[in-house]
mmCIF file of C-alpha atoms and ligand atoms in Angstrom:
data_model
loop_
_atom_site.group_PDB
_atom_site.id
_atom_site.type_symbol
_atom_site.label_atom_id
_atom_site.label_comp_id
_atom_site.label_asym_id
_atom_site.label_seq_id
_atom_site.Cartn_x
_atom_site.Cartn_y
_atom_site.Cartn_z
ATOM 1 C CA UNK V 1 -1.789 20.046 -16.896
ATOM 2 C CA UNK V 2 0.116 21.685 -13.938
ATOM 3 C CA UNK V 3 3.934 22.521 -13.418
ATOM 4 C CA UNK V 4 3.584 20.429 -10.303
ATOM 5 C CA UNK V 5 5.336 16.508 -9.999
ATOM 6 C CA UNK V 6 2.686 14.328 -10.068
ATOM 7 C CA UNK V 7 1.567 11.461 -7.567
ATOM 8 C CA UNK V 8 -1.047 8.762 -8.052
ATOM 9 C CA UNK V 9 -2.205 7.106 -5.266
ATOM 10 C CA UNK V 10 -4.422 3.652 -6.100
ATOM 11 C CA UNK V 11 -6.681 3.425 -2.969
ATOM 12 C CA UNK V 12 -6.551 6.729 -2.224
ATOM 13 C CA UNK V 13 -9.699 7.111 -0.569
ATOM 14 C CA UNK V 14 -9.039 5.897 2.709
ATOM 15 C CA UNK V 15 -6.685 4.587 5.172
ATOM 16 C CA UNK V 16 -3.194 4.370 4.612
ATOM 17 C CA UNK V 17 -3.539 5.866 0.593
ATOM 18 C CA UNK V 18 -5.577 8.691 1.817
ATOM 19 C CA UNK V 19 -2.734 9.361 4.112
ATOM 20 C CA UNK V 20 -0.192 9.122 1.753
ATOM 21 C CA UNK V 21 -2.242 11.153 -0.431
ATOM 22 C CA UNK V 22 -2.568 13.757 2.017
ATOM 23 C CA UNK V 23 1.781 13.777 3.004
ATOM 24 C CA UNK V 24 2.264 14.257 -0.847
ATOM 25 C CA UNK V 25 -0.030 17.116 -0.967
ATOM 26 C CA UNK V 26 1.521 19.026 1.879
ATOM 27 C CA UNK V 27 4.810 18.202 -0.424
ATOM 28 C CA UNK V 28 3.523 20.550 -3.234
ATOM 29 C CA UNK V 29 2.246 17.248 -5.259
ATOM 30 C CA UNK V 30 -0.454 17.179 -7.662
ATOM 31 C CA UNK V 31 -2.358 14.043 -6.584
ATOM 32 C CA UNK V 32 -4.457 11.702 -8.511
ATOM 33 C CA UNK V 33 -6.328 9.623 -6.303
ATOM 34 C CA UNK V 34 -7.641 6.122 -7.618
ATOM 35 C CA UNK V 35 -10.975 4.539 -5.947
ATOM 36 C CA UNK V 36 -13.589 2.659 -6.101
ATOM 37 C CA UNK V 37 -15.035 4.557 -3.232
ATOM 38 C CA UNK V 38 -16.331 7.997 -5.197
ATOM 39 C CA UNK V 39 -17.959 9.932 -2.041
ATOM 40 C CA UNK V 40 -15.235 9.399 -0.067
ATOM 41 C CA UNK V 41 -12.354 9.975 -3.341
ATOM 42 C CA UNK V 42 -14.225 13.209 -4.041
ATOM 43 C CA UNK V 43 -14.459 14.305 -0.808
ATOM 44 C CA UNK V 44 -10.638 13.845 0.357
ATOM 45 C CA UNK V 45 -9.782 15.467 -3.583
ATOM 46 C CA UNK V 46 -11.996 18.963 -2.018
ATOM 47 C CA UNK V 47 -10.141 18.650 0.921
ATOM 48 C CA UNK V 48 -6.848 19.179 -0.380
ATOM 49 C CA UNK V 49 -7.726 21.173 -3.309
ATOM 50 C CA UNK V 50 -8.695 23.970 -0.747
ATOM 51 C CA UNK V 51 -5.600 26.405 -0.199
ATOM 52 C CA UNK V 52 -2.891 25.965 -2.869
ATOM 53 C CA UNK V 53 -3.563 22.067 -3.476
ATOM 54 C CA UNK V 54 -3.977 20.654 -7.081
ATOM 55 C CA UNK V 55 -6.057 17.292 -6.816
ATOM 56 C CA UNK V 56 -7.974 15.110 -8.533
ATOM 57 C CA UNK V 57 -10.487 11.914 -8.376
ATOM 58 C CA UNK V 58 -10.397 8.465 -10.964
ATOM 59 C CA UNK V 59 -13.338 6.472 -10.374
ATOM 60 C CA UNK V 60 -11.270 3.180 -10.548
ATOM 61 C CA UNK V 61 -11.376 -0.628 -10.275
ATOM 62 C CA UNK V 62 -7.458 -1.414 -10.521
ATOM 63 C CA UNK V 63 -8.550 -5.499 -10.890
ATOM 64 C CA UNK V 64 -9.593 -4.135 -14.598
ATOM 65 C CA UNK V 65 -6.226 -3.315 -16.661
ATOM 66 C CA UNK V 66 -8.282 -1.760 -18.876
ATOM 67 C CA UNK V 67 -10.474 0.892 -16.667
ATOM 68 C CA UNK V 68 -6.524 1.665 -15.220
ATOM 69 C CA UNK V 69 -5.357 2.191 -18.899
ATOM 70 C CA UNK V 70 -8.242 4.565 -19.609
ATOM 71 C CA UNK V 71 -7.639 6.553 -15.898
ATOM 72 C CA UNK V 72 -3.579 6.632 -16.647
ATOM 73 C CA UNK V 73 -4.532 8.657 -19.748
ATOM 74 C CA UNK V 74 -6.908 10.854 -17.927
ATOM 75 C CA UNK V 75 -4.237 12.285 -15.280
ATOM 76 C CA UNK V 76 -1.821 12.377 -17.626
ATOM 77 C CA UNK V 77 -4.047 14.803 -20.022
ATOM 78 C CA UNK V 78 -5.431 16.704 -16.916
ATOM 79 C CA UNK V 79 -2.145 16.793 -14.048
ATOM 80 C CA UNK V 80 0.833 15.504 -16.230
ATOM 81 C CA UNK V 81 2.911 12.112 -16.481
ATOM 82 C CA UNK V 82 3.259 10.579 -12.804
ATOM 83 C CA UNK V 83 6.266 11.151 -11.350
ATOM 84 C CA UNK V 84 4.864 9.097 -7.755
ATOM 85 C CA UNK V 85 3.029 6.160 -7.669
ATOM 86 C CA UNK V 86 1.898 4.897 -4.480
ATOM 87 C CA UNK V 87 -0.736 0.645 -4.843
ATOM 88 C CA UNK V 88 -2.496 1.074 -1.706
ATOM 89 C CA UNK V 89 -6.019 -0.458 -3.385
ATOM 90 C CA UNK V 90 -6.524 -3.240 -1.590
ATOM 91 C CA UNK V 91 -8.712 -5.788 0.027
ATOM 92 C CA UNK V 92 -7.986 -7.301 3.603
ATOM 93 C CA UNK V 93 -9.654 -10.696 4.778
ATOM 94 C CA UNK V 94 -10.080 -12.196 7.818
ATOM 95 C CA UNK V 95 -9.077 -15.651 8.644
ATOM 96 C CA UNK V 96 -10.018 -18.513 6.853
ATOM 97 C CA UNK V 97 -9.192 -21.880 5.716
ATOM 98 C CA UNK V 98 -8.181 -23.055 2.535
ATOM 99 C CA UNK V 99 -10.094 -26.054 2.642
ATOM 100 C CA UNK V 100 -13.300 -23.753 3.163
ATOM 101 C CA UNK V 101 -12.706 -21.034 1.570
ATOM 102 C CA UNK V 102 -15.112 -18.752 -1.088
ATOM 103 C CA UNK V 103 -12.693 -19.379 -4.452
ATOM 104 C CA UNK V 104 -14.371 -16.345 -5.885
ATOM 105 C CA UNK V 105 -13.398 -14.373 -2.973
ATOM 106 C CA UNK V 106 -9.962 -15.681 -3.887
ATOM 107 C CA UNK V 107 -9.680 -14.742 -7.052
ATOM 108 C CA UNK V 108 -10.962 -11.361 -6.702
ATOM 109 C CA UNK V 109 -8.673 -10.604 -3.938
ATOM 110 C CA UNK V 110 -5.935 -11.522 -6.347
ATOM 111 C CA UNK V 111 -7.140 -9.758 -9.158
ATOM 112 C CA UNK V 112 -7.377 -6.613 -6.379
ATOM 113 C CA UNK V 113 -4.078 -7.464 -4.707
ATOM 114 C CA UNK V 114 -1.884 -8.378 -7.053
ATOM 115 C CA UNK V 115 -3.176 -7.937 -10.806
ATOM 116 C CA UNK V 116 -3.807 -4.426 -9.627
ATOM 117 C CA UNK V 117 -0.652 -3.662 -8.349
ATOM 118 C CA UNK V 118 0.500 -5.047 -11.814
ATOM 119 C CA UNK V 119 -1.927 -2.676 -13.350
ATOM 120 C CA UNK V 120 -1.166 0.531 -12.048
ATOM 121 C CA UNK V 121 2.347 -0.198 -11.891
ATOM 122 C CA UNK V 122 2.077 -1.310 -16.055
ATOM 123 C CA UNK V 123 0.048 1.956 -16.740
ATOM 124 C CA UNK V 124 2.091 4.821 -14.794
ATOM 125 C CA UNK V 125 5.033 2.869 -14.995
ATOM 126 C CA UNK V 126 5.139 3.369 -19.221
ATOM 127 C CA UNK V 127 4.751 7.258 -18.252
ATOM 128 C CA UNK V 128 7.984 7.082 -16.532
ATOM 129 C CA UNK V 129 9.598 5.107 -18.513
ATOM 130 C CA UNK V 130 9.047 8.020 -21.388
ATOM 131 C CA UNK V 131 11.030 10.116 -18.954
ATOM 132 C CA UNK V 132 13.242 8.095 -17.389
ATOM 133 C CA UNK V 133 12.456 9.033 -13.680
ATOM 134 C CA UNK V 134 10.034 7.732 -11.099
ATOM 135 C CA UNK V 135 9.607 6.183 -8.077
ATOM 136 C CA UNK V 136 6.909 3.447 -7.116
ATOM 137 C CA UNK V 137 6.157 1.922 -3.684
ATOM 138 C CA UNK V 138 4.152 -0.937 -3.690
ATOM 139 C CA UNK V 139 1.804 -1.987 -0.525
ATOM 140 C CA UNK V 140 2.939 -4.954 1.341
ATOM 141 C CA UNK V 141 2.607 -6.109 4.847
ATOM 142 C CA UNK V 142 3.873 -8.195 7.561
ATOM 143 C CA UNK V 143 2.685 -11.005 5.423
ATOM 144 C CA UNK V 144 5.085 -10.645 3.089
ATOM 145 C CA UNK V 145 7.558 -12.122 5.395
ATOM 146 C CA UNK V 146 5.116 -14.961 7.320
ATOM 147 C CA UNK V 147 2.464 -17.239 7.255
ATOM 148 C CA UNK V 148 -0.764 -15.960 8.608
ATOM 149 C CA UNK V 149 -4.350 -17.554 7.994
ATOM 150 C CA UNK V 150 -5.334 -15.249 5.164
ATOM 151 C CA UNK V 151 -5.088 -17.379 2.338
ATOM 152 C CA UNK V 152 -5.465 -15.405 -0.975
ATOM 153 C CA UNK V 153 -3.963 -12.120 1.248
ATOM 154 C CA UNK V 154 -0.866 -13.580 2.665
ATOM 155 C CA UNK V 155 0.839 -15.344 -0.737
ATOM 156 C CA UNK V 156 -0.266 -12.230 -2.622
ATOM 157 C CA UNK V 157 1.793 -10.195 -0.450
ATOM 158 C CA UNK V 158 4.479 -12.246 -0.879
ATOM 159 C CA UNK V 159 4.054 -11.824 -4.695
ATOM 160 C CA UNK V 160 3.775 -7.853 -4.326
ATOM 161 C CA UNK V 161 7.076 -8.571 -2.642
ATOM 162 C CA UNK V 162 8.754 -10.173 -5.674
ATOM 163 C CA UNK V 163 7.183 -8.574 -8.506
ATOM 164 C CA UNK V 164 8.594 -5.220 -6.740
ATOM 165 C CA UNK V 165 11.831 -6.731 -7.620
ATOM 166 C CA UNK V 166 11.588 -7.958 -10.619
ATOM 167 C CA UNK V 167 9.862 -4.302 -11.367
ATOM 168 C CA UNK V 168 13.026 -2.483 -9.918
ATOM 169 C CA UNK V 169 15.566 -4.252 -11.756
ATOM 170 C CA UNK V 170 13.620 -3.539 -15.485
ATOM 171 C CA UNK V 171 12.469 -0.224 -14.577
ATOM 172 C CA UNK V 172 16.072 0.712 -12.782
ATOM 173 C CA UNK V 173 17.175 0.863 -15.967
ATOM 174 C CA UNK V 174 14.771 4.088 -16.632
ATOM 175 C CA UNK V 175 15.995 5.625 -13.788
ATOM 176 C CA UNK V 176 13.069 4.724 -11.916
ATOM 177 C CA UNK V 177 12.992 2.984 -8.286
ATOM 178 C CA UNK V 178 10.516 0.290 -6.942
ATOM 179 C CA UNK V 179 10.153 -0.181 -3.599
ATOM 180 C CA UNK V 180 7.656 -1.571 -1.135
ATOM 181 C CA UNK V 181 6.715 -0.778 2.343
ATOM 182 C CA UNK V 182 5.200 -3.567 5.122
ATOM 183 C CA UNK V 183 3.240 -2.405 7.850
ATOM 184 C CA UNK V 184 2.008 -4.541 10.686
ATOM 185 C CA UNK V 185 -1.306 -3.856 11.793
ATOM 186 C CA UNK V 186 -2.540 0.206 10.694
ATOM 187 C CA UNK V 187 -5.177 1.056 13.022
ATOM 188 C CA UNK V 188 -7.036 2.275 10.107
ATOM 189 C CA UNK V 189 -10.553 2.641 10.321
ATOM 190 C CA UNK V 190 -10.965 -1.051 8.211
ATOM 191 C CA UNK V 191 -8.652 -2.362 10.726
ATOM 192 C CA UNK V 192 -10.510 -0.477 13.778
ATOM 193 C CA UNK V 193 -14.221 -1.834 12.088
ATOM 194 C CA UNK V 194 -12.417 -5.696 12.880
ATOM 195 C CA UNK V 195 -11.388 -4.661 16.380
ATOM 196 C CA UNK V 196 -14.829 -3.702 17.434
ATOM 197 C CA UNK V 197 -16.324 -6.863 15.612
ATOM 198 C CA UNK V 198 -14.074 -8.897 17.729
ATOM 199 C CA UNK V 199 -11.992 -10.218 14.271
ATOM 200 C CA UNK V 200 -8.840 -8.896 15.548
ATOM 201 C CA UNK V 201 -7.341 -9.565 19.259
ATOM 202 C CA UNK V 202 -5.791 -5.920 19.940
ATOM 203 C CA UNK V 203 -4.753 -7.785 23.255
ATOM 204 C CA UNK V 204 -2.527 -10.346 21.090
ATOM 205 C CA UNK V 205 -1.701 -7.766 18.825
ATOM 206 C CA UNK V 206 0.161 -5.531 21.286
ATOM 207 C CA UNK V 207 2.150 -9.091 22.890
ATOM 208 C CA UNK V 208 3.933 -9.607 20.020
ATOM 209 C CA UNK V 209 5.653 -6.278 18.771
ATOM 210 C CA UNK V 210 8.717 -4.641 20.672
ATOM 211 C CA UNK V 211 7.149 -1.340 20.378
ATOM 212 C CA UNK V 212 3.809 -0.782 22.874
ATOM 213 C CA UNK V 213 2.649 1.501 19.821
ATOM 214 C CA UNK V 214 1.494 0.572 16.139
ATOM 215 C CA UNK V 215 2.247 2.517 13.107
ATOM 216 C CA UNK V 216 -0.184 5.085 12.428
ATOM 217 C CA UNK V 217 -1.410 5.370 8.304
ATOM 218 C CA UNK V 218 0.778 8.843 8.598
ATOM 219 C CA UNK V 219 3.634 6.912 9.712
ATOM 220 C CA UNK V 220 3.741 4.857 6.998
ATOM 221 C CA UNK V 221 2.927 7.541 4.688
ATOM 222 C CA UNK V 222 6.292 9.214 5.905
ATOM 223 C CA UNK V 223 8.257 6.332 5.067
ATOM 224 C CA UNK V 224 6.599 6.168 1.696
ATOM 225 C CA UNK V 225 7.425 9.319 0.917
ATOM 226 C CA UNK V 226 10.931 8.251 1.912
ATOM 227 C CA UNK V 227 11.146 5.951 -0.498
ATOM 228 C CA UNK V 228 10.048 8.373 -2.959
ATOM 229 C CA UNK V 229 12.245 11.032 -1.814
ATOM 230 C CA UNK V 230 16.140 12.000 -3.191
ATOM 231 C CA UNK V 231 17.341 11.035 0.006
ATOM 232 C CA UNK V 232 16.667 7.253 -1.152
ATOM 233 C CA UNK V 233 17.916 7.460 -4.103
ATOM 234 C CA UNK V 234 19.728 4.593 -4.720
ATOM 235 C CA UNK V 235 17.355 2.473 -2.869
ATOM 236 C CA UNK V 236 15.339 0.216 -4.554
ATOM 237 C CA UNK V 237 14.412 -3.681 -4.995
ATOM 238 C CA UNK V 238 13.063 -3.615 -0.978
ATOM 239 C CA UNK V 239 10.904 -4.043 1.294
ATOM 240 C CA UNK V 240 10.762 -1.758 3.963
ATOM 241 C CA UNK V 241 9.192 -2.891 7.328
ATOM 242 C CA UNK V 242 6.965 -0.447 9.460
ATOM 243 C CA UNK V 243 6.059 -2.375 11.948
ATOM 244 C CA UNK V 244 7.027 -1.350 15.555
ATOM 245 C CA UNK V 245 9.239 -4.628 15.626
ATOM 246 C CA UNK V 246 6.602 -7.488 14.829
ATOM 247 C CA UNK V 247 9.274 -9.016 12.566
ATOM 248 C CA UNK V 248 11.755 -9.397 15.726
ATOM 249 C CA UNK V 249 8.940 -9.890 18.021
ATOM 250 C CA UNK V 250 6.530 -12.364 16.797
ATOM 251 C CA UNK V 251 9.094 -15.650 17.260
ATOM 252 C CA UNK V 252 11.026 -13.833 20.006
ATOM 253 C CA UNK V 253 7.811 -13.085 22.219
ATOM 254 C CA UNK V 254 6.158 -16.322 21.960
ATOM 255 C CA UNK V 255 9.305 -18.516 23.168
ATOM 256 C CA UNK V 256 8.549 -21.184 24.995
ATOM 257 C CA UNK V 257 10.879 -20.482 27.530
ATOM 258 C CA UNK V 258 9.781 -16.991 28.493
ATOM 259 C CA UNK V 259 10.770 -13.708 28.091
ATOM 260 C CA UNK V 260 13.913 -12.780 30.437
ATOM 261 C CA UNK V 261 11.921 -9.859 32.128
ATOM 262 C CA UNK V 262 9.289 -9.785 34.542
ATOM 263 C CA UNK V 263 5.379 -8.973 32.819
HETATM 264 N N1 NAD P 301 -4.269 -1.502 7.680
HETATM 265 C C1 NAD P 301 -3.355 -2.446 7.892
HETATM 266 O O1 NAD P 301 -3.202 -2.953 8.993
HETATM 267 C C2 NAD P 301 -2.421 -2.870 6.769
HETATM 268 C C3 NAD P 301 -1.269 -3.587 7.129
HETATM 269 C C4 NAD P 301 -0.396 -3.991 6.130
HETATM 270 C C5 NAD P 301 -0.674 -3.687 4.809
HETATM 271 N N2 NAD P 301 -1.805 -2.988 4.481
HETATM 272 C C6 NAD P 301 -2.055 -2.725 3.065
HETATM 273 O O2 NAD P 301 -2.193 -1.347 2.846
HETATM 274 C C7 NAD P 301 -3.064 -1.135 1.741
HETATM 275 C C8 NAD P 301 -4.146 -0.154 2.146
HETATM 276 O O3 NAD P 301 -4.841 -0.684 3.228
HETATM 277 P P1 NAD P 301 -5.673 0.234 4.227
HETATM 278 O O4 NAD P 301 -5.456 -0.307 5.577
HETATM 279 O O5 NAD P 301 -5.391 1.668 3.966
HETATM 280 O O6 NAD P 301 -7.150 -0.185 3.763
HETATM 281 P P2 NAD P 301 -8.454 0.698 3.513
HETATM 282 O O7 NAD P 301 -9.565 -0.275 3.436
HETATM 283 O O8 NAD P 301 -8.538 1.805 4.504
HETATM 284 O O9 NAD P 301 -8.165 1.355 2.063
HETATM 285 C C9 NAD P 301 -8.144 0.600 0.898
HETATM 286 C C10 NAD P 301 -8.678 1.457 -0.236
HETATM 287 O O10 NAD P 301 -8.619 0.681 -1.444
HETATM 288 C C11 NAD P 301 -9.821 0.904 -2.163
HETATM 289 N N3 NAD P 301 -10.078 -0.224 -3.044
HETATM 290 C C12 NAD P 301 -10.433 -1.487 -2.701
HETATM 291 N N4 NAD P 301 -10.607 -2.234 -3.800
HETATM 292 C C13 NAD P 301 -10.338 -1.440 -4.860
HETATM 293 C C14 NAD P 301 -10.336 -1.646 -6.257
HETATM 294 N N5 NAD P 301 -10.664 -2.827 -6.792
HETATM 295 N N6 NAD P 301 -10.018 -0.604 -7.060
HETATM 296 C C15 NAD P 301 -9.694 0.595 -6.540
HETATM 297 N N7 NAD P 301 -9.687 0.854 -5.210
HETATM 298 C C16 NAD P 301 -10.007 -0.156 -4.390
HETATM 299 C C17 NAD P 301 -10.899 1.064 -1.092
HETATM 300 O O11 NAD P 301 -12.048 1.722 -1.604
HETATM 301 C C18 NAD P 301 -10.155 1.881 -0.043
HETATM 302 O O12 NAD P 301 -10.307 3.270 -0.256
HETATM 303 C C19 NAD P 301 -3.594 -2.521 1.332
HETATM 304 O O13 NAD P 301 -2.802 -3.012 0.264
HETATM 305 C C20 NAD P 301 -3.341 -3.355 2.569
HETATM 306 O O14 NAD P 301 -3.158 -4.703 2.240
HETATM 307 C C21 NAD P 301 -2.689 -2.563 5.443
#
């Protein structure tokens, strides 16, 4: 057990939770990282062990409340009670029809998505609640505002996007704030993987946001830790956007009539 506050980070490993991981680290955190992904968990754990860092790797699967239970009690016995947690576990689809789609698929992607949001959020949430502070930030996305063709991805974000409500306004009473952010499109290396398969149009991409620049995982890392930080605190119940104006842009952009500037 260290003297250190104490943040868990579901999905870790890579992308946008190893990032996070990382910008709590640098912030004197111990961090718990939760993964499936073990080589890659481990490694990132070293990583920011070396120097002063205090770090640790949870072999995983947040779709199973009770392997979350059992990895709750671990950090709490080796790091201390979380005083962060960060849901960035996730699985993201490509397009595909709800007429065709794999129903398995489905439901695992929900039981990823959103029953392990619930999870980890059940789990470290109950160790905050025993000391009345915390903050939580829950993953959402772009897609927690409009329809895109991801069918199990896109109304699971907008559940993440509720349930972080309905979380904030039982847990405010603990002290304890629930927030989510919602990126647009993280070039993380996932993301970068459907790029180069030619599943994502970086072309179209780009057309549609007011910024010429997407969100890096460290950017939205820094407005996680935001969230998480005194400066917000009496912010909670929301979803924060981080996504270089894709909101404003996406209807805006594609008007019929134009743009009123020359391309
Ligand atoms: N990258 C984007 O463009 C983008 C945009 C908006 C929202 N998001 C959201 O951000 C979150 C992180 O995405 P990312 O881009 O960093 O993806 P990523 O693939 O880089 O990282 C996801 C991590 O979750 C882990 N994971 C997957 N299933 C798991 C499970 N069952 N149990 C435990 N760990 C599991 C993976 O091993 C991986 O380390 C997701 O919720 C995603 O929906 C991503």
């Amino acid at each position: 057990m260290t003297t250190r506050s104490v943040a868990v980070v579901t999905g870790g490993a890579s992308g946008i939770g190893a990032a996070t991981a990382r910008l709590f680290s640098s912030r004197g955190y111990a961090i718990a990282i939760l993964d499936l992904n073990r080589e890659r968990g481990e490694k990132l754990a070293a990583d920011l062990t070396t120097g002063n860092g205090v770090a640790r790797f949870y072999s995983c699967d947040v779709a199973d409340a009770g392997a979350v239970d059992a990895a709750a009690a671990r950090v709490e016995a080796d790091l201390g009670p979380a005083d962060v947690l960060v849901t960035s576990a996730g699985l993201i689809p490509n397009s595909e029809s709800i007429m065709d789609m794999d129903m398995e698929a489905h439901d695992r992607m929900w039981q990823v998505n959103y029953n392990g949001t619930i999870h980890a959020c059940r789990a470290f949430g109950r160790q905050m609640i025993a000391r009345k502070r915390g903050a939580i930030v829950t993953l959402g996305s772009i897609n927690s505002r409009l329809p895109l063709p991801l069918p199990a991805y896109n109304p699971g974000k907008v559940a993440i996007a509720r349930l972080t409500q309905l979380l904030a306004v039982e847990l405010g009473r603990h002290g304890i704030r629930v927030n989510s952010v919602g990126p647009t499109y993280v070039m993380t290396e996932t993301l970068q993987s459907r790029v180069d398969a030619g599943l994502r149009d970086l072309k179209k991409i780009m057309s549609v946001h007011a910024l010429d620049t997407l969100p890096s995982p460290e950017d939205i890392a820094l407005a996680i830790g935001f969230l998480c930080s005194a400066e917000a605190r009496t912010i909670t119940g929301i979803l924060l956007p981080v996504d270089s104006g894709w909101l404003a842009g996406v209807s805006y952009k594609t008007y019929a009539g134009g743009v009123p500037w020359k391309e």
